[in-house]
Tab-separated table of C-alpha atoms and ligand atoms in Angstrom:
chain	number	residue	atom	x	y	z
A	274	MET	CA	1.909	-17.557	-17.119
A	275	MET	CA	0.045	-15.155	-15.353
A	276	ASN	CA	1.366	-12.820	-12.947
A	277	GLN	CA	0.303	-14.085	-9.686
A	278	ARG	CA	1.979	-11.395	-7.776
A	279	PRO	CA	-0.591	-8.794	-5.929
A	280	PRO	CA	-0.052	-5.259	-6.290
A	281	LEU	CA	1.290	-3.528	-3.440
A	282	ILE	CA	1.417	0.481	-2.809
A	283	LEU	CA	3.754	1.819	-0.486
A	284	GLY	CA	3.743	6.023	0.986
A	285	ASN	CA	7.193	6.986	2.516
A	286	TRP	CA	6.055	9.846	4.548
A	287	LYS	CA	9.833	10.498	5.257
A	288	MET	CA	10.543	12.716	8.499
A	289	ASN	CA	7.304	14.631	7.848
A	290	THR	CA	4.206	15.560	10.513
A	291	LEU	CA	4.135	15.533	14.011
A	292	PRO	CA	2.677	12.109	15.380
A	293	GLU	CA	-1.144	13.556	16.119
A	294	GLU	CA	-0.761	15.078	12.290
A	295	GLY	CA	0.118	11.695	11.140
A	296	ARG	CA	-2.202	9.873	13.182
A	297	LEU	CA	-5.283	12.796	11.757
A	298	LEU	CA	-3.771	11.935	8.647
A	299	ALA	CA	-4.168	8.355	8.482
A	300	ARG	CA	-7.556	8.763	9.963
A	301	GLN	CA	-8.717	10.485	6.952
A	302	LEU	CA	-6.694	8.411	4.621
A	303	VAL	CA	-7.467	4.740	5.415
A	304	PRO	CA	-11.437	5.407	5.060
A	305	THR	CA	-10.780	7.099	1.590
A	306	VAL	CA	-8.536	4.924	0.220
A	307	MET	CA	-10.677	1.999	1.670
A	308	ASP	CA	-14.103	3.431	0.218
A	309	GLY	CA	-12.734	3.557	-3.545
A	310	LEU	CA	-11.626	0.469	-3.724
A	311	HIS	CA	-13.657	-2.439	-5.545
A	312	ARG	CA	-11.126	-5.264	-4.551
A	313	PRO	CA	-8.562	-5.565	-1.770
A	314	VAL	CA	-5.384	-3.349	-2.841
A	315	GLU	CA	-2.068	-4.759	-0.480
A	316	TRP	CA	-0.954	-0.759	0.286
A	317	GLY	CA	0.497	0.495	3.258
A	318	LEU	CA	2.335	3.812	5.132
A	319	ALA	CA	5.880	3.693	6.156
A	320	VAL	CA	6.273	6.567	8.819
A	321	PRO	CA	8.926	7.452	11.189
A	322	MET	CA	9.352	6.118	14.386
A	323	THR	CA	7.680	8.275	16.594
A	324	HIS	CA	4.294	7.506	14.801
A	325	LEU	CA	4.643	3.449	14.853
A	326	ALA	CA	2.477	2.594	18.177
A	327	LEU	CA	-0.489	5.412	17.688
A	328	LEU	CA	-0.401	4.865	13.931
A	329	ALA	CA	-0.680	0.926	14.143
A	330	THR	CA	-4.691	1.254	15.803
A	331	GLU	CA	-5.659	3.175	12.739
A	332	THR	CA	-4.521	0.755	10.019
A	333	LYS	CA	-4.878	-2.302	11.719
A	334	GLY	CA	-6.531	-4.794	9.754
A	335	LYS	CA	-7.163	-2.468	7.200
A	336	ALA	CA	-3.241	-1.156	5.842
A	337	LEU	CA	0.220	-2.609	6.422
A	338	LEU	CA	2.308	-0.293	8.927
A	339	GLY	CA	5.690	0.332	8.545
A	340	ALA	CA	9.028	1.789	9.295
A	341	GLN	CA	11.488	3.916	7.498
A	342	ASP	CA	14.921	1.734	8.680
A	343	CYS	CA	16.053	-0.470	11.504
A	344	SER	CA	19.496	-1.547	13.269
A	345	VAL	CA	21.701	-3.755	12.275
A	346	HIS	CA	21.953	-5.542	15.582
A	347	PRO	CA	19.198	-7.355	17.312
A	348	HIS	CA	19.780	-5.519	20.493
A	349	GLY	CA	22.141	-4.169	22.427
A	350	ALA	CA	24.867	-0.467	23.331
A	351	TYR	CA	23.963	1.011	19.997
A	352	THR	CA	22.494	4.525	21.120
A	353	GLY	CA	20.191	5.915	19.326
A	354	GLU	CA	19.174	2.637	17.161
A	355	VAL	CA	15.680	0.824	17.170
A	356	SER	CA	15.764	-3.006	16.381
A	357	ALA	CA	13.582	-4.976	14.345
A	358	ALA	CA	12.274	-6.593	17.445
A	359	MET	CA	10.889	-3.193	18.555
A	360	LEU	CA	9.396	-2.605	15.135
A	361	ALA	CA	7.573	-5.992	15.256
A	362	ALA	CA	6.219	-4.862	19.270
A	363	SER	CA	4.963	-1.351	17.649
A	364	GLY	CA	2.863	-2.925	15.542
A	365	CYS	CA	4.935	-3.137	12.323
A	366	ASP	CA	4.541	-5.141	9.403
A	367	PHE	CA	7.490	-3.768	7.262
A	368	ALA	CA	10.468	-1.817	6.631
A	369	LEU	CA	12.069	0.353	4.301
A	370	VAL	CA	16.173	-0.740	3.767
A	371	GLY	CA	18.370	1.020	1.497
A	372	HIS	CA	16.445	3.954	0.664
A	373	SER	CA	18.689	6.226	-0.907
A	374	GLU	CA	18.358	9.116	1.275
A	375	ARG	CA	20.096	7.042	4.294
A	376	ARG	CA	22.395	5.762	1.696
A	377	GLN	CA	23.029	9.255	0.555
A	378	TYR	CA	23.349	11.246	3.765
A	379	HIS	CA	24.230	8.495	6.258
A	380	GLY	CA	26.300	6.186	4.444
A	381	GLU	CA	24.401	2.947	4.307
A	382	THR	CA	25.525	0.712	1.952
A	383	SER	CA	24.323	-2.870	0.335
A	384	LEU	CA	25.974	-4.897	2.599
A	385	GLN	CA	23.873	-3.302	5.402
A	386	ALA	CA	20.920	-3.315	4.055
A	387	GLY	CA	21.162	-7.351	3.723
A	388	GLN	CA	21.893	-7.294	7.528
A	389	LYS	CA	18.500	-5.847	7.590
A	390	ILE	CA	16.608	-7.304	5.883
A	391	LEU	CA	17.999	-10.540	8.051
A	392	ARG	CA	17.611	-8.914	10.848
A	393	LEU	CA	13.171	-7.873	9.674
A	394	GLN	CA	12.760	-11.385	8.219
A	395	GLU	CA	13.838	-12.818	11.633
A	396	GLN	CA	11.087	-10.853	13.409
A	397	GLY	CA	8.908	-11.781	10.491
A	398	LEU	CA	8.431	-8.720	9.149
A	399	MET	CA	8.733	-7.630	5.728
A	400	ALA	CA	11.909	-5.744	3.996
A	401	VAL	CA	11.614	-3.699	1.415
A	402	TYR	CA	15.008	-3.210	-0.124
A	403	CYS	CA	15.419	0.070	-2.490
A	404	VAL	CA	17.833	-0.061	-5.263
A	405	GLY	CA	18.440	2.545	-8.189
A	406	GLU	CA	21.676	4.273	-9.946
A	407	SER	CA	22.191	8.095	-9.509
A	408	LEU	CA	21.710	10.113	-12.498
A	409	GLU	CA	25.232	10.413	-13.893
A	410	GLN	CA	25.529	6.294	-13.677
A	411	ARG	CA	22.315	6.624	-15.561
A	412	GLN	CA	24.004	9.054	-18.195
A	413	SER	CA	26.732	7.216	-18.060
A	414	GLY	CA	24.943	3.828	-19.523
A	415	ASN	CA	26.088	2.306	-16.096
A	416	TYR	CA	23.183	1.592	-14.314
A	417	ALA	CA	22.686	-1.778	-15.051
A	418	SER	CA	25.524	-2.706	-13.223
A	419	VAL	CA	25.288	-0.487	-10.506
A	420	ILE	CA	21.774	-1.944	-9.920
A	421	GLN	CA	23.111	-5.500	-10.237
A	422	ASN	CA	25.737	-4.705	-7.629
A	423	GLN	CA	23.375	-3.384	-5.323
A	424	LEU	CA	21.067	-6.623	-5.392
A	425	GLN	CA	24.363	-8.609	-5.217
A	426	GLU	CA	25.668	-7.145	-2.005
A	427	GLY	CA	22.358	-6.532	-0.209
A	428	LEU	CA	20.702	-10.321	-0.867
A	429	MET	CA	23.663	-12.325	-0.318
A	430	LEU	CA	23.126	-13.364	3.492
A	431	GLU	CA	22.831	-16.791	3.995
A	432	GLY	CA	19.076	-17.484	5.405
A	433	LEU	CA	17.722	-14.571	3.405
A	434	SER	CA	13.896	-15.392	2.403
A	435	LEU	CA	12.770	-14.436	-0.861
A	436	GLY	CA	9.021	-14.828	-0.593
A	437	VAL	CA	5.987	-13.234	-1.601
A	438	SER	CA	5.465	-11.410	1.840
A	439	GLU	CA	9.370	-11.622	2.949
A	440	LEU	CA	10.860	-9.420	0.943
A	441	VAL	CA	9.732	-6.790	-1.966
A	442	LEU	CA	12.176	-4.949	-4.089
A	443	ALA	CA	12.094	-1.053	-5.294
A	444	TYR	CA	13.576	0.484	-7.617
A	445	GLU	CA	14.041	4.390	-7.196
A	446	PRO	CA	15.858	6.061	-9.966
A	447	VAL	CA	17.863	8.480	-7.178
A	448	TRP	CA	17.153	11.213	-10.299
A	449	ALA	CA	13.740	10.656	-9.885
A	450	ILE	CA	13.323	11.037	-6.255
A	451	GLY	CA	11.674	13.983	-4.894
A	452	THR	CA	12.640	15.817	-8.015
A	453	GLY	CA	9.131	15.454	-9.845
A	454	LEU	CA	11.818	13.873	-12.940
A	455	THR	CA	9.968	10.501	-13.231
A	456	ALA	CA	11.723	7.518	-14.958
A	457	SER	CA	9.172	7.110	-18.385
A	458	PRO	CA	7.203	3.865	-18.132
A	459	GLU	CA	9.407	2.044	-20.515
A	460	GLN	CA	12.558	2.979	-18.796
A	461	ALA	CA	11.172	2.000	-15.453
A	462	ASN	CA	9.789	-1.200	-16.789
A	463	GLU	CA	13.411	-2.150	-18.448
A	464	VAL	CA	14.837	-2.230	-15.251
A	465	HIS	CA	12.489	-3.794	-13.217
A	466	ALA	CA	12.924	-6.637	-16.389
A	467	LEU	CA	16.220	-6.478	-15.277
A	468	ILE	CA	16.294	-6.987	-11.992
A	469	ARG	CA	13.674	-10.086	-12.377
A	470	HIS	CA	16.184	-11.608	-14.536
A	471	TRP	CA	18.641	-11.283	-11.864
A	472	LEU	CA	16.701	-13.008	-9.508
A	473	LEU	CA	15.979	-15.840	-12.038
A	474	GLN	CA	19.652	-16.458	-12.142
A	475	ASN	CA	20.729	-16.035	-9.625
A	476	ARG	CA	17.749	-17.095	-6.462
A	477	GLY	CA	15.779	-19.307	-8.929
A	478	SER	CA	12.229	-18.985	-10.399
A	479	ASN	CA	10.118	-19.037	-7.074
A	480	ALA	CA	12.077	-15.812	-6.226
A	481	ALA	CA	11.684	-14.613	-9.274
A	482	GLU	CA	8.204	-15.050	-9.824
A	483	GLN	CA	7.190	-14.143	-5.990
A	484	VAL	CA	9.159	-10.977	-5.298
A	485	ARG	CA	7.217	-7.800	-6.042
A	486	ILE	CA	9.240	-4.999	-7.783
A	487	LEU	CA	7.873	-1.531	-6.900
A	488	TYR	CA	8.752	1.429	-9.062
A	489	GLY	CA	9.680	5.015	-6.949
A	490	GLY	CA	10.660	8.384	-8.059
A	491	SER	CA	8.254	11.107	-8.137
A	492	VAL	CA	5.228	9.110	-8.734
A	493	ASN	CA	2.012	11.147	-8.593
A	494	ALA	CA	-2.025	10.760	-9.810
A	495	SER	CA	-1.386	11.693	-13.090
A	496	ASN	CA	1.580	9.451	-13.777
A	497	ALA	CA	0.636	6.350	-11.666
A	498	GLY	CA	-1.464	4.679	-13.969
A	499	ASP	CA	0.993	4.260	-16.849
A	500	LEU	CA	3.910	3.651	-14.437
A	501	LEU	CA	1.876	0.691	-12.986
A	502	SER	CA	1.071	-0.503	-16.414
A	503	GLY	CA	4.683	-2.186	-17.146
A	504	GLU	CA	4.242	-6.015	-17.496
A	505	HIS	CA	7.363	-6.456	-14.483
A	506	VAL	CA	6.032	-3.429	-12.450
A	507	ASP	CA	4.186	-4.510	-9.229
A	508	GLY	CA	3.577	-1.454	-7.659
A	509	ALA	CA	4.721	2.134	-6.666
A	510	LEU	CA	7.161	3.213	-3.422
A	511	VAL	CA	5.571	6.929	-2.808
A	512	GLY	CA	6.984	9.729	-1.143
A	513	GLY	CA	5.948	13.131	-1.675
A	514	ALA	CA	2.330	12.347	-2.800
A	515	SER	CA	1.923	9.977	0.155
A	516	LEU	CA	1.359	13.263	2.093
A	517	GLN	CA	-1.817	13.773	0.272
A	518	ILE	CA	-4.909	12.196	0.519
A	519	ARG	CA	-6.804	12.131	-2.329
A	520	ALA	CA	-3.579	12.165	-4.468
A	521	PHE	CA	-2.640	8.871	-2.652
A	522	ALA	CA	-5.825	7.229	-2.798
A	523	ASP	CA	-6.281	7.791	-6.353
A	524	ILE	CA	-2.693	6.348	-6.568
A	525	VAL	CA	-4.050	2.849	-4.423
A	526	LEU	CA	-7.207	3.234	-6.814
A	527	SER	CA	-5.165	3.310	-10.083
A	528	VAL	CA	-4.053	-0.212	-9.315
A	529	ARG	CA	-5.802	-2.608	-12.180
B	234	PEP	C1	10.716	7.937	-1.583
B	234	PEP	O1	10.936	8.735	-0.644
B	234	PEP	O2	11.189	6.474	-1.933
B	234	PEP	C2	10.564	8.645	-3.038
B	234	PEP	C3	10.134	7.646	-3.845
B	234	PEP	O3	9.922	9.848	-3.174
B	234	PEP	P1	9.371	10.776	-4.305
B	234	PEP	O4	7.965	10.376	-4.870
B	234	PEP	O5	8.464	12.084	-3.690
B	234	PEP	O6	9.820	11.098	-5.269
């Protein structure tokens, strides 16, 4: 059967740009992408929390706006945290959860990522759950079970939705993030197929057909076409290159 999943390209600005710089960047990026598109492609930007309200006016109706994290709690005495309801009220459409930089530097676990997915979905936001193995786990040949465990723990909660606009998965091998190393198109497609197989076995055929799986890890304008050509690769999560107008536009435009 033909793949019905709409392709999706997301940028992750990480902790870069001041709010006004971000607004100017979006103001140039949005028309550059839109001008080149010959058919609608879903795309969006995950930006720092401080940028959300400013960027909501720039992206509305044209691109998805996202945050890079959210709290596991709905509200209350959690100093420094930002709730899913606050993100929704700031114009967000989605948020990343379980990004490897949050796992590495902030001790985020797959179980917490699962709670965040639920919080986001309660607010009608799309959750983008990031999984991926470290270099050591890749080299030891252990990567399949690492990723299966991340899926098992992150997607175990009762009430979690697995529809096309509710959950997106991102396969981001940690050794490829910000390093200039990318998985080969074959390595990426192999893991994406494995994730889709896991969805089929554990969450049924609807989930396996609907959930989009993005590849992330040093995607740039030159390698995007090849990486996106894999049967099970539904799009990309782009870090560094999403801060460069021409490069990011070319990545979005490389969707066939
Ligand atoms: C990311 O931040 O999710 C990412 C994939 O970064 P980069 O493209 O810079 O490797």
